PDB file of C-alpha atoms and ligand atoms in Angstrom:
ATOM      1  CA  UNK A 224      48.150 -20.150 -81.481  1.00  0.00           C
ATOM      2  CA  UNK A 225      46.757 -16.989 -82.961  1.00  0.00           C
ATOM      3  CA  UNK A 226      49.587 -14.505 -82.383  1.00  0.00           C
ATOM      4  CA  UNK A 227      47.660 -11.241 -81.857  1.00  0.00           C
ATOM      5  CA  UNK A 228      44.556 -10.708 -80.077  1.00  0.00           C
ATOM      6  CA  UNK A 229      41.369 -11.913 -81.226  1.00  0.00           C
ATOM      7  CA  UNK A 230      39.133  -8.962 -82.716  1.00  0.00           C
ATOM      8  CA  UNK A 231      35.578  -9.868 -81.892  1.00  0.00           C
ATOM      9  CA  UNK A 232      32.701  -8.729 -83.876  1.00  0.00           C
ATOM     10  CA  UNK A 233      29.476  -8.919 -81.950  1.00  0.00           C
ATOM     11  CA  UNK A 234      25.872  -9.017 -83.555  1.00  0.00           C
ATOM     12  CA  UNK A 235      22.960  -8.642 -81.406  1.00  0.00           C
ATOM     13  CA  UNK A 236      18.933  -7.232 -81.813  1.00  0.00           C
ATOM     14  CA  UNK A 237      18.071  -7.023 -78.644  1.00  0.00           C
ATOM     15  CA  UNK A 238      18.984  -6.309 -74.603  1.00  0.00           C
ATOM     16  CA  UNK A 239      22.739  -7.530 -74.802  1.00  0.00           C
ATOM     17  CA  UNK A 240      23.504  -9.513 -71.782  1.00  0.00           C
ATOM     18  CA  UNK A 241      25.597 -11.960 -73.258  1.00  0.00           C
ATOM     19  CA  UNK A 242      26.918  -8.928 -75.316  1.00  0.00           C
ATOM     20  CA  UNK A 243      27.666  -7.809 -71.596  1.00  0.00           C
ATOM     21  CA  UNK A 244      29.056 -10.780 -70.160  1.00  0.00           C
ATOM     22  CA  UNK A 245      31.801 -11.122 -73.208  1.00  0.00           C
ATOM     23  CA  UNK A 246      32.609  -7.305 -72.122  1.00  0.00           C
ATOM     24  CA  UNK A 247      32.888  -8.130 -68.740  1.00  0.00           C
ATOM     25  CA  UNK A 248      35.469 -11.435 -69.450  1.00  0.00           C
ATOM     26  CA  UNK A 249      37.285  -8.876 -71.134  1.00  0.00           C
ATOM     27  CA  UNK A 250      37.688  -6.590 -68.526  1.00  0.00           C
ATOM     28  CA  UNK A 251      38.497  -8.728 -65.908  1.00  0.00           C
ATOM     29  CA  UNK A 252      41.047 -10.538 -67.595  1.00  0.00           C
ATOM     30  CA  UNK A 253      39.839 -13.673 -68.035  1.00  0.00           C
ATOM     31  CA  UNK A 254      39.593 -13.352 -71.953  1.00  0.00           C
ATOM     32  CA  UNK A 255      42.067 -11.830 -73.606  1.00  0.00           C
ATOM     33  CA  UNK A 256      40.580 -10.264 -76.653  1.00  0.00           C
ATOM     34  CA  UNK A 257      38.883  -7.239 -77.897  1.00  0.00           C
ATOM     35  CA  UNK A 258      35.758  -6.223 -79.332  1.00  0.00           C
ATOM     36  CA  UNK A 259      36.137  -4.154 -82.657  1.00  0.00           C
ATOM     37  CA  UNK A 260      32.993  -3.713 -83.301  1.00  0.00           C
ATOM     38  CA  UNK A 261      29.144  -4.119 -82.328  1.00  0.00           C
ATOM     39  CA  UNK A 262      26.187  -4.492 -85.383  1.00  0.00           C
ATOM     40  CA  UNK A 263      22.590  -4.418 -84.541  1.00  0.00           C
ATOM     41  CA  UNK A 264      19.632  -4.302 -87.167  1.00  0.00           C
ATOM     42  CA  UNK A 265      17.700  -2.665 -84.606  1.00  0.00           C
ATOM     43  CA  UNK A 266      18.007   0.848 -83.752  1.00  0.00           C
ATOM     44  CA  UNK A 267      16.769   1.112 -79.928  1.00  0.00           C
ATOM     45  CA  UNK A 268      18.645  -2.606 -78.860  1.00  0.00           C
ATOM     46  CA  UNK A 269      19.788  -1.984 -75.367  1.00  0.00           C
ATOM     47  CA  UNK A 270      22.729  -3.576 -76.718  1.00  0.00           C
ATOM     48  CA  UNK A 271      24.098   0.033 -78.238  1.00  0.00           C
ATOM     49  CA  UNK A 272      23.656   1.443 -74.815  1.00  0.00           C
ATOM     50  CA  UNK A 273      26.052  -1.106 -73.530  1.00  0.00           C
ATOM     51  CA  UNK A 274      28.620  -0.349 -76.697  1.00  0.00           C
ATOM     52  CA  UNK A 275      28.445   3.366 -75.884  1.00  0.00           C
ATOM     53  CA  UNK A 276      29.227   2.686 -72.411  1.00  0.00           C
ATOM     54  CA  UNK A 277      32.103   0.800 -72.879  1.00  0.00           C
ATOM     55  CA  UNK A 278      33.475   2.639 -75.799  1.00  0.00           C
ATOM     56  CA  UNK A 279      32.591  -0.025 -78.487  1.00  0.00           C
ATOM     57  CA  UNK A 280      32.146   0.881 -81.935  1.00  0.00           C
ATOM     58  CA  UNK A 281      28.774   0.337 -83.298  1.00  0.00           C
ATOM     59  CA  UNK A 282      26.642   0.459 -86.377  1.00  0.00           C
ATOM     60  CA  UNK A 283      23.335   0.149 -86.794  1.00  0.00           C
ATOM     61  CA  UNK A 284      22.567  -2.079 -90.156  1.00  0.00           C
ATOM     62  CA  UNK A 285      18.993  -2.105 -91.198  1.00  0.00           C
ATOM     63  CA  UNK A 286      17.921  -5.019 -93.666  1.00  0.00           C
ATOM     64  CA  UNK A 287      15.559  -2.233 -95.043  1.00  0.00           C
ATOM     65  CA  UNK A 288      18.010  -0.318 -96.473  1.00  0.00           C
ATOM     66  CA  UNK A 289      19.703  -3.565 -98.328  1.00  0.00           C
ATOM     67  CA  UNK A 290      18.427  -4.081-101.695  1.00  0.00           C
ATOM     68  CA  UNK A 291      18.601  -8.121-100.663  1.00  0.00           C
ATOM     69  CA  UNK A 292      18.856 -10.636 -97.841  1.00  0.00           C
ATOM     70  CA  UNK A 293      22.014 -11.671 -99.353  1.00  0.00           C
ATOM     71  CA  UNK A 294      23.242  -8.557 -99.619  1.00  0.00           C
ATOM     72  CA  UNK A 295      22.667  -7.424 -96.097  1.00  0.00           C
ATOM     73  CA  UNK A 296      25.035  -9.831 -94.893  1.00  0.00           C
ATOM     74  CA  UNK A 297      27.487  -8.883 -97.681  1.00  0.00           C
ATOM     75  CA  UNK A 298      27.264  -5.559 -96.174  1.00  0.00           C
ATOM     76  CA  UNK A 299      27.974  -6.893 -92.761  1.00  0.00           C
ATOM     77  CA  UNK A 300      30.889  -9.459 -93.589  1.00  0.00           C
ATOM     78  CA  UNK A 301      32.576  -6.208 -95.584  1.00  0.00           C
ATOM     79  CA  UNK A 302      32.010  -4.034 -92.286  1.00  0.00           C
ATOM     80  CA  UNK A 303      33.660  -6.689 -90.000  1.00  0.00           C
ATOM     81  CA  UNK A 304      36.554  -7.393 -92.712  1.00  0.00           C
ATOM     82  CA  UNK A 305      37.473  -3.416 -92.708  1.00  0.00           C
ATOM     83  CA  UNK A 306      38.085  -3.993 -89.048  1.00  0.00           C
ATOM     84  CA  UNK A 307      40.006  -7.167 -89.200  1.00  0.00           C
ATOM     85  CA  UNK A 308      37.335  -9.304 -87.337  1.00  0.00           C
ATOM     86  CA  UNK A 309      38.747 -12.731 -86.107  1.00  0.00           C
ATOM     87  CA  UNK A 310      35.413 -14.065 -84.830  1.00  0.00           C
ATOM     88  CA  UNK A 311      31.839 -12.945 -85.309  1.00  0.00           C
ATOM     89  CA  UNK A 312      29.770 -13.633 -81.948  1.00  0.00           C
ATOM     90  CA  UNK A 313      25.999 -13.648 -82.606  1.00  0.00           C
ATOM     91  CA  UNK A 314      24.502 -12.331 -78.934  1.00  0.00           C
ATOM     92  CA  UNK A 315      20.545 -12.618 -79.630  1.00  0.00           C
ATOM     93  CA  UNK A 316      20.895 -11.557 -83.149  1.00  0.00           C
ATOM     94  CA  UNK A 317      17.290 -12.211 -84.411  1.00  0.00           C
ATOM     95  CA  UNK A 318      18.022 -13.332 -87.897  1.00  0.00           C
ATOM     96  CA  UNK A 319      18.940 -16.377 -90.005  1.00  0.00           C
ATOM     97  CA  UNK A 320      22.800 -15.769 -91.391  1.00  0.00           C
ATOM     98  CA  UNK A 321      23.140 -16.301 -95.065  1.00  0.00           C
ATOM     99  CA  UNK A 322      25.854 -17.775 -97.230  1.00  0.00           C
ATOM    100  CA  UNK A 323      27.626 -14.304 -97.672  1.00  0.00           C
ATOM    101  CA  UNK A 324      28.690 -14.178 -93.803  1.00  0.00           C
ATOM    102  CA  UNK A 325      29.594 -17.661 -93.408  1.00  0.00           C
ATOM    103  CA  UNK A 326      31.686 -17.863 -96.804  1.00  0.00           C
ATOM    104  CA  UNK A 327      33.656 -14.847 -95.613  1.00  0.00           C
ATOM    105  CA  UNK A 328      33.947 -16.416 -91.797  1.00  0.00           C
ATOM    106  CA  UNK A 329      34.027 -20.306 -91.863  1.00  0.00           C
ATOM    107  CA  UNK A 330      33.965 -21.876 -88.809  1.00  0.00           C
ATOM    108  CA  UNK A 331      34.319 -18.152 -87.548  1.00  0.00           C
ATOM    109  CA  UNK A 332      30.747 -17.381 -86.360  1.00  0.00           C
ATOM    110  CA  UNK A 333      29.618 -18.479 -83.208  1.00  0.00           C
ATOM    111  CA  UNK A 334      25.925 -18.196 -81.776  1.00  0.00           C
ATOM    112  CA  UNK A 335      24.158 -19.258 -78.058  1.00  0.00           C
ATOM    113  CA  UNK A 336      20.934 -20.774 -78.254  1.00  0.00           C
ATOM    114  CA  UNK A 337      19.032 -21.138 -74.970  1.00  0.00           C
ATOM    115  CA  UNK A 338      18.373 -25.104 -75.508  1.00  0.00           C
ATOM    116  CA  UNK A 339      19.956 -28.287 -75.340  1.00  0.00           C
ATOM    117  CA  UNK A 340      20.480 -28.805 -79.063  1.00  0.00           C
ATOM    118  CA  UNK A 341      19.406 -30.219 -81.408  1.00  0.00           C
ATOM    119  CA  UNK A 342      16.289 -30.082 -79.142  1.00  0.00           C
ATOM    120  CA  UNK A 343      14.296 -27.023 -79.657  1.00  0.00           C
ATOM    121  CA  UNK A 344      15.877 -24.573 -82.086  1.00  0.00           C
ATOM    122  CA  UNK A 345      14.635 -21.626 -83.501  1.00  0.00           C
ATOM    123  CA  UNK A 346      12.650 -19.283 -81.056  1.00  0.00           C
ATOM    124  CA  UNK A 347      11.650 -19.787 -77.383  1.00  0.00           C
ATOM    125  CA  UNK A 348      13.444 -22.560 -76.732  1.00  0.00           C
ATOM    126  CA  UNK A 349      13.056 -22.183 -73.209  1.00  0.00           C
ATOM    127  CA  UNK A 350       8.819 -22.075 -73.743  1.00  0.00           C
ATOM    128  CA  UNK A 351       9.358 -25.230 -76.282  1.00  0.00           C
ATOM    129  CA  UNK A 352      11.275 -27.208 -73.491  1.00  0.00           C
ATOM    130  CA  UNK A 353       8.383 -26.246 -70.720  1.00  0.00           C
ATOM    131  CA  UNK A 354       5.697 -27.250 -73.233  1.00  0.00           C
ATOM    132  CA  UNK A 355       7.617 -30.902 -74.197  1.00  0.00           C
ATOM    133  CA  UNK A 356       8.021 -31.533 -70.413  1.00  0.00           C
ATOM    134  CA  UNK A 357      11.916 -32.164 -70.588  1.00  0.00           C
ATOM    135  CA  UNK A 358      13.533 -32.483 -66.923  1.00  0.00           C
ATOM    136  CA  UNK A 359      16.824 -31.213 -68.210  1.00  0.00           C
ATOM    137  CA  UNK A 360      17.417 -28.277 -70.193  1.00  0.00           C
ATOM    138  CA  UNK A 361      20.508 -25.865 -70.951  1.00  0.00           C
ATOM    139  CA  UNK A 362      22.214 -23.878 -73.424  1.00  0.00           C
ATOM    140  CA  UNK A 363      24.338 -24.581 -76.501  1.00  0.00           C
ATOM    141  CA  UNK A 364      27.321 -22.461 -77.969  1.00  0.00           C
ATOM    142  CA  UNK A 365      27.633 -23.688 -81.393  1.00  0.00           C
ATOM    143  CA  UNK A 366      28.900 -22.729 -84.968  1.00  0.00           C
ATOM    144  CA  UNK A 367      26.794 -20.705 -87.068  1.00  0.00           C
ATOM    145  CA  UNK A 368      26.043 -22.490 -90.467  1.00  0.00           C
ATOM    146  CA  UNK A 369      22.948 -21.928 -92.477  1.00  0.00           C
ATOM    147  CA  UNK A 370      20.669 -23.949 -91.245  1.00  0.00           C
ATOM    148  CA  UNK A 371      18.501 -22.759 -88.027  1.00  0.00           C
ATOM    149  CA  UNK A 372      21.006 -23.423 -84.509  1.00  0.00           C
ATOM    150  CA  UNK A 373      22.013 -26.286 -86.678  1.00  0.00           C
ATOM    151  CA  UNK A 374      26.184 -25.978 -86.536  1.00  0.00           C
ATOM    152  CA  UNK A 375      28.789 -28.091 -84.696  1.00  0.00           C
ATOM    153  CA  UNK A 376      28.242 -28.009 -80.843  1.00  0.00           C
ATOM    154  CA  UNK A 377      31.322 -26.235 -79.070  1.00  0.00           C
ATOM    155  CA  UNK A 378      29.861 -26.185 -75.000  1.00  0.00           C
ATOM    156  CA  UNK A 379      26.880 -27.263 -74.014  1.00  0.00           C
ATOM    157  CA  UNK A 380      25.606 -26.822 -70.258  1.00  0.00           C
ATOM    158  CA  UNK A 381      22.307 -28.222 -68.534  1.00  0.00           C
ATOM    159  CA  UNK A 382      19.846 -26.954 -65.691  1.00  0.00           C
ATOM    160  CA  UNK A 383      16.666 -29.189 -64.111  1.00  0.00           C
ATOM    161  CA  UNK A 384      13.579 -28.195 -65.563  1.00  0.00           C
ATOM    162  CA  UNK A 385      11.129 -27.875 -62.394  1.00  0.00           C
ATOM    163  CA  UNK A 386       7.777 -28.509 -62.416  1.00  0.00           C
ATOM    164  CA  UNK A 387       6.757 -25.236 -60.887  1.00  0.00           C
ATOM    165  CA  UNK A 388       9.104 -23.418 -63.750  1.00  0.00           C
ATOM    166  CA  UNK A 389       7.376 -20.618 -65.513  1.00  0.00           C
ATOM    167  CA  UNK A 390       9.454 -19.811 -68.787  1.00  0.00           C
ATOM    168  CA  UNK A 391      10.728 -16.165 -67.369  1.00  0.00           C
ATOM    169  CA  UNK A 392      12.191 -18.476 -64.116  1.00  0.00           C
ATOM    170  CA  UNK A 393      13.814 -21.586 -66.731  1.00  0.00           C
ATOM    171  CA  UNK A 394      15.094 -18.317 -68.689  1.00  0.00           C
ATOM    172  CA  UNK A 395      16.722 -16.616 -65.626  1.00  0.00           C
ATOM    173  CA  UNK A 396      18.269 -20.515 -64.819  1.00  0.00           C
ATOM    174  CA  UNK A 397      19.721 -20.728 -68.253  1.00  0.00           C
ATOM    175  CA  UNK A 398      20.698 -17.155 -69.027  1.00  0.00           C
ATOM    176  CA  UNK A 399      23.403 -17.567 -66.009  1.00  0.00           C
ATOM    177  CA  UNK A 400      25.263 -20.451 -67.649  1.00  0.00           C
ATOM    178  CA  UNK A 401      25.011 -18.674 -71.178  1.00  0.00           C
ATOM    179  CA  UNK A 402      26.935 -16.009 -69.741  1.00  0.00           C
ATOM    180  CA  UNK A 403      29.675 -18.379 -68.072  1.00  0.00           C
ATOM    181  CA  UNK A 404      29.922 -20.756 -71.530  1.00  0.00           C
ATOM    182  CA  UNK A 405      29.522 -17.909 -74.241  1.00  0.00           C
ATOM    183  CA  UNK A 406      33.111 -15.991 -72.737  1.00  0.00           C
ATOM    184  CA  UNK A 407      34.551 -19.720 -71.943  1.00  0.00           C
ATOM    185  CA  UNK A 408      34.141 -21.026 -76.016  1.00  0.00           C
ATOM    186  CA  UNK A 409      35.605 -17.435 -77.099  1.00  0.00           C
ATOM    187  CA  UNK A 410      38.454 -17.748 -75.223  1.00  0.00           C
ATOM    188  CA  UNK A 411      38.926 -21.635 -76.000  1.00  0.00           C
ATOM    189  CA  UNK A 412      38.733 -19.929 -79.993  1.00  0.00           C
ATOM    190  CA  UNK A 413      41.153 -17.113 -79.040  1.00  0.00           C
ATOM    191  CA  UNK A 414      43.561 -19.911 -77.799  1.00  0.00           C
ATOM    192  CA  UNK A 415      43.416 -21.919 -80.956  1.00  0.00           C
ATOM    193  CA  UNK A 416      42.087 -24.727 -79.238  1.00  0.00           C
ATOM    194  CA  UNK A 417      39.015 -25.814 -81.212  1.00  0.00           C
ATOM    195  CA  UNK A 418      39.082 -27.759 -84.464  1.00  0.00           C
ATOM    196  CA  UNK A 419      36.579 -28.826 -86.389  1.00  0.00           C
ATOM    197  CA  UNK A 420      35.860 -32.075 -87.798  1.00  0.00           C
ATOM    198  CA  UNK A 421      32.602 -32.383 -90.411  1.00  0.00           C
ATOM    199  CA  UNK A 422      30.169 -31.736 -87.783  1.00  0.00           C
ATOM    200  CA  UNK A 423      32.264 -32.233 -84.756  1.00  0.00           C
ATOM    201  CA  UNK A 424      34.317 -29.593 -82.661  1.00  0.00           C
ATOM    202  CA  UNK A 425      37.466 -31.428 -81.046  1.00  0.00           C
ATOM    203  CA  UNK A 426      39.048 -29.290 -77.732  1.00  0.00           C
ATOM    204  CA  UNK A 427      42.716 -29.747 -77.728  1.00  0.00           C
ATOM    205  CA  UNK A 428      44.348 -29.788 -74.553  1.00  0.00           C
ATOM    206  CA  UNK A 429      42.951 -29.107 -70.983  1.00  0.00           C
ATOM    207  CA  UNK A 430      39.009 -28.788 -70.820  1.00  0.00           C
ATOM    208  CA  UNK A 431      37.536 -26.681 -68.040  1.00  0.00           C
ATOM    209  CA  UNK A 432      35.499 -29.005 -65.846  1.00  0.00           C
ATOM    210  CA  UNK A 433      32.266 -26.437 -66.247  1.00  0.00           C
ATOM    211  CA  UNK A 434      31.687 -26.858 -69.518  1.00  0.00           C
ATOM    212  CA  UNK A 435      29.224 -29.584 -69.460  1.00  0.00           C
ATOM    213  CA  UNK A 436      27.676 -28.966 -66.144  1.00  0.00           C
ATOM    214  CA  UNK A 437      24.271 -29.374 -64.170  1.00  0.00           C
ATOM    215  CA  UNK A 438      23.772 -25.922 -62.652  1.00  0.00           C
ATOM    216  CA  UNK A 439      22.535 -25.426 -60.006  1.00  0.00           C
ATOM    217  CA  UNK A 440      22.703 -28.789 -57.879  1.00  0.00           C
ATOM    218  CA  UNK A 441      18.940 -30.405 -58.288  1.00  0.00           C
ATOM    219  CA  UNK A 442      17.081 -28.770 -55.101  1.00  0.00           C
ATOM    220  CA  UNK A 443      16.937 -31.167 -52.018  1.00  0.00           C
TER     221      UNK A 443
HETATM  222  C1  GRF B1480      19.882 -15.422 -75.096  1.00  0.00           C
HETATM  223  O1  GRF B1480      18.904 -16.110 -74.524  1.00  0.00           O
HETATM  224  C2  GRF B1480      20.244 -16.202 -76.106  1.00  0.00           C
HETATM  225  O2  GRF B1480      20.294 -17.225 -75.601  1.00  0.00           O
HETATM  226  C3  GRF B1480      19.339 -16.009 -77.274  1.00  0.00           C
HETATM  227  O3  GRF B1480      19.049 -15.003 -77.298  1.00  0.00           O
HETATM  228  C4  GRF B1480      18.890 -14.565 -76.130  1.00  0.00           C
HETATM  229  C5  GRF B1480      19.568 -13.140 -76.057  1.00  0.00           C
HETATM  230  O4  GRF B1480      19.319 -12.396 -75.140  1.00  0.00           O
HETATM  231  N1  GRF B1480      19.954 -16.810 -78.516  1.00  0.00           N
HETATM  232  P1  GRF B1480      20.779 -11.318 -74.965  1.00  0.00           P
HETATM  233  O5  GRF B1480      20.222 -10.301 -75.505  1.00  0.00           O
HETATM  234  O6  GRF B1480      21.964 -11.713 -74.638  1.00  0.00           O
HETATM  235  O7  GRF B1480      20.501 -10.512 -73.362  1.00  0.00           O
END
């Protein structure tokens, strides 16, 4: 068990709805943690507005200001370490995380992906699922390694894919579950209940029933 409140560093590039779901979980008392810092690579990210609204410190660190890609992630790691961050959360961060950050936070970086990994990694997971013609898709929270969406899986949740789905309708259905399982995964981490053995994650103690679900129910 951690004896102090978990300090979270969030990395986001865009609209920040997952960032918001973490803020909401903390505000409502569901998640006992604090967001120490938002880092973005995009000075017009909507996530910045959310940070401002909730008085969360934010930094825009532009890769162009750094000498190399590795140096970019060294800089990010440095800022997170300065603020005693214990968990790094990628929330729509559009870059592949490199070794300097991964080494600084071993098994302490999470990502959420809008598909059931290992299916449909990379960009446009929802579009890939539709194009492939799967009947079920969903979202995955996983630890980050140096690959593209390849790290150990923590929680997955599934949704049906309907024949008349568009990329947008499927993305909306998946996003609702993203907003549930991301705070849940962070909560498990904050309670010290996640163990990683090689590439498998073991969750200790009672497992909430909604971490592997098909939701919403199939249409009648
Ligand atoms: C989400 O679909 C997430 O799964 C993916 O990027 C999107 C970010 O959305 N990694 P938001 O910025 O959290 O709204």
